[in-house]
Amino acid sequence: MTSQLFAICFNATRPTGLARFWSGVLGWESASAPEDGVAILPPDPAGFRIRFLPGQEPKTGQNRAHFDLTSATPEDQRQTVDRALELGAEHIDVGQLPEDGHVVLADPDGNEFCVIEAGNKFLADTGVIGALACDGTQEVGYFWSKALRWPLVWDQDQETAIQSPHGGTKLTWGGPPVAPKTGTNRLYFELALPADADSDAEIDRLISLGATRAGSSKDEGDTILMLDPDGNEFSVRRPC
């Protein structure tokens, strides 16, 4: 059976503090299950959780992925920005233009995110996290569409986007040029398999689609570490 997107993981210098920040910004509750570690849960049980894992690697350059948060009205956008700033975010400049409607911020650990202006049609009806916007090739967008069995909802000028058949957050890739990868990504996908799944068969399927094993020596317990076609890390949880 197909892997499911279980979580977006942050490698964080202060996992508990970063979880508190994102819980406050999104209004999501903390996880109660000890196996999830430091995590926050979406209001919709069909959505993905966000996990915060300890990582001390210094940040070099912009992340390859960031959240785009949606706004229902201009006032809603202002409130989200104000709330984020009160919780420890700061304004940053990543080359946005003065006339751009979105607001670019960094969380307390330096991870970029955007608060999108109201009326964005592409992110309509997606939820508070409209998109996880990634720096990546068309090939990697096709890979993740097949890996998760999520349909392509955008495929134009080498830009791609996919979305669960149930709706919710879109995963997007901006196409070339893709910045060179330096070090381990701070944000990565964690997949999980249903209890009755054949994990070896699923790993073989992901490899046939273009993934590679990150190395068996790096696997941790029931977690298999892999790389997508753009070299981005992701993990697969074996069934318990």
XYZ file of C-alpha atoms in Angstrom, residues 38-197:
160
model
C 7.604 17.355 20.031
C 4.791 17.813 17.514
C 1.637 19.765 16.791
C -1.498 18.275 15.272
C -3.761 19.619 12.509
C -7.432 20.231 13.272
C -8.318 17.829 10.444
C -7.209 14.271 11.314
C -6.614 13.617 7.610
C -3.935 16.323 7.510
C -0.254 16.034 8.338
C 1.298 16.897 11.674
C 4.408 19.014 12.169
C 7.274 17.439 14.118
C 10.230 19.262 15.649
C 13.414 17.252 16.001
C 16.734 18.278 17.554
C 19.342 19.425 15.061
C 22.366 21.652 15.578
C 23.566 22.058 11.988
C 23.943 25.797 11.280
C 21.610 27.370 8.747
C 23.324 28.291 5.464
C 21.227 30.181 2.944
C 17.493 29.928 2.421
C 15.656 26.704 3.168
C 14.558 24.633 0.196
C 10.980 24.669 1.522
C 8.766 27.097 3.390
C 5.144 27.439 4.456
C 2.744 29.806 2.681
C 0.030 30.774 5.170
C -3.336 31.911 3.845
C -5.460 34.926 4.749
C -9.229 35.293 4.508
C -9.153 39.101 4.586
C -6.542 41.888 4.748
C -7.249 42.175 8.465
C -6.705 38.427 8.867
C -3.308 38.786 7.187
C -2.343 41.637 9.525
C -3.432 39.625 12.558
C -1.403 36.597 11.480
C 1.689 38.750 10.942
C 1.215 40.539 14.267
C 0.704 37.247 16.109
C 3.824 35.756 14.551
C 5.898 38.819 15.463
C 4.639 38.721 19.050
C 5.660 35.055 19.269
C 9.209 35.743 18.067
C 9.175 35.986 14.255
C 10.906 38.793 12.384
C 10.629 40.452 8.994
C 13.249 39.369 6.465
C 14.212 40.347 2.924
C 14.529 37.508 0.402
C 14.228 39.736 -2.647
C 10.500 40.434 -2.505
C 9.322 43.618 -4.207
C 7.645 46.530 -2.390
C 4.444 45.961 -4.371
C 4.247 42.272 -3.437
C 1.195 41.535 -1.325
C 2.673 38.749 0.744
C 4.708 39.278 3.910
C 7.971 37.370 4.366
C 8.966 36.402 7.903
C 11.377 34.076 9.675
C 10.428 31.982 12.688
C 12.592 32.097 15.858
C 14.908 29.439 14.372
C 15.429 31.407 11.150
C 13.098 29.367 8.925
C 11.431 31.475 6.252
C 7.665 31.558 5.757
C 5.163 33.784 3.952
C 1.797 35.174 4.949
C -0.100 35.406 1.669
C -2.518 38.212 0.930
C -6.259 37.610 0.863
C -7.847 36.601 -2.443
C -5.128 34.238 -3.651
C -7.101 31.896 -5.912
C -4.425 29.198 -6.134
C -4.562 28.681 -2.356
C -8.326 28.971 -1.993
C -9.895 26.311 0.254
C -6.552 24.828 1.298
C -6.569 25.701 5.005
C -4.275 27.874 7.093
C -1.171 26.291 5.535
C -1.972 26.910 1.909
C 1.209 25.387 0.566
C 4.575 23.981 1.398
C 6.474 25.839 -1.322
C 9.646 24.021 -2.372
C 12.652 24.846 -4.489
C 12.726 21.909 -6.906
C 12.593 20.543 -10.407
C 9.643 19.397 -12.447
C 11.010 15.857 -12.087
C 10.724 15.947 -8.316
C 7.142 17.202 -8.550
C 6.300 14.242 -10.766
C 8.079 11.920 -8.326
C 6.064 13.059 -5.332
C 2.811 12.918 -7.294
C 3.467 9.241 -8.011
C 4.964 8.485 -4.593
C 1.949 9.807 -2.657
C -0.547 9.162 -5.456
C -1.639 12.790 -5.229
C -2.789 14.350 -8.517
C -0.946 17.200 -10.175
C -2.973 20.387 -9.769
C -0.428 22.571 -11.575
C 2.105 21.684 -14.274
C 3.233 24.655 -16.307
C 6.598 26.212 -17.250
C 8.333 23.446 -15.245
C 6.486 24.520 -12.080
C 4.452 21.760 -10.442
C 2.021 21.355 -7.569
C 0.216 18.396 -6.079
C -2.620 18.100 -3.588
C -4.231 15.252 -1.716
C -7.472 13.976 -3.279
C -9.045 15.037 0.029
C -7.876 18.644 -0.395
C -5.798 20.603 2.077
C -2.248 21.936 1.783
C -0.627 21.922 -1.652
C 2.979 20.854 -2.192
C 4.603 23.036 -4.851
C 7.940 23.117 -6.696
C 9.124 26.252 -8.437
C 11.193 24.707 -11.230
C 14.656 25.783 -12.382
C 16.978 27.312 -11.523
C 17.252 25.234 -8.335
C 19.788 26.497 -5.817
C 22.604 24.067 -4.990
C 21.944 21.947 -1.913
C 24.236 22.659 1.026
C 24.015 20.330 4.000
C 20.963 18.562 5.352
C 17.584 20.159 4.713
C 15.943 21.648 7.773
C 12.471 20.688 6.524
C 11.683 17.248 5.185
C 8.800 14.836 4.599
C 8.101 11.908 6.911
C 6.017 9.154 5.333
C 4.207 6.378 7.151
C 2.879 3.034 5.961
C -0.428 1.430 6.936
C -0.165 -1.391 9.453
C -0.737 -4.097 6.835
C 1.727 -2.717 4.277
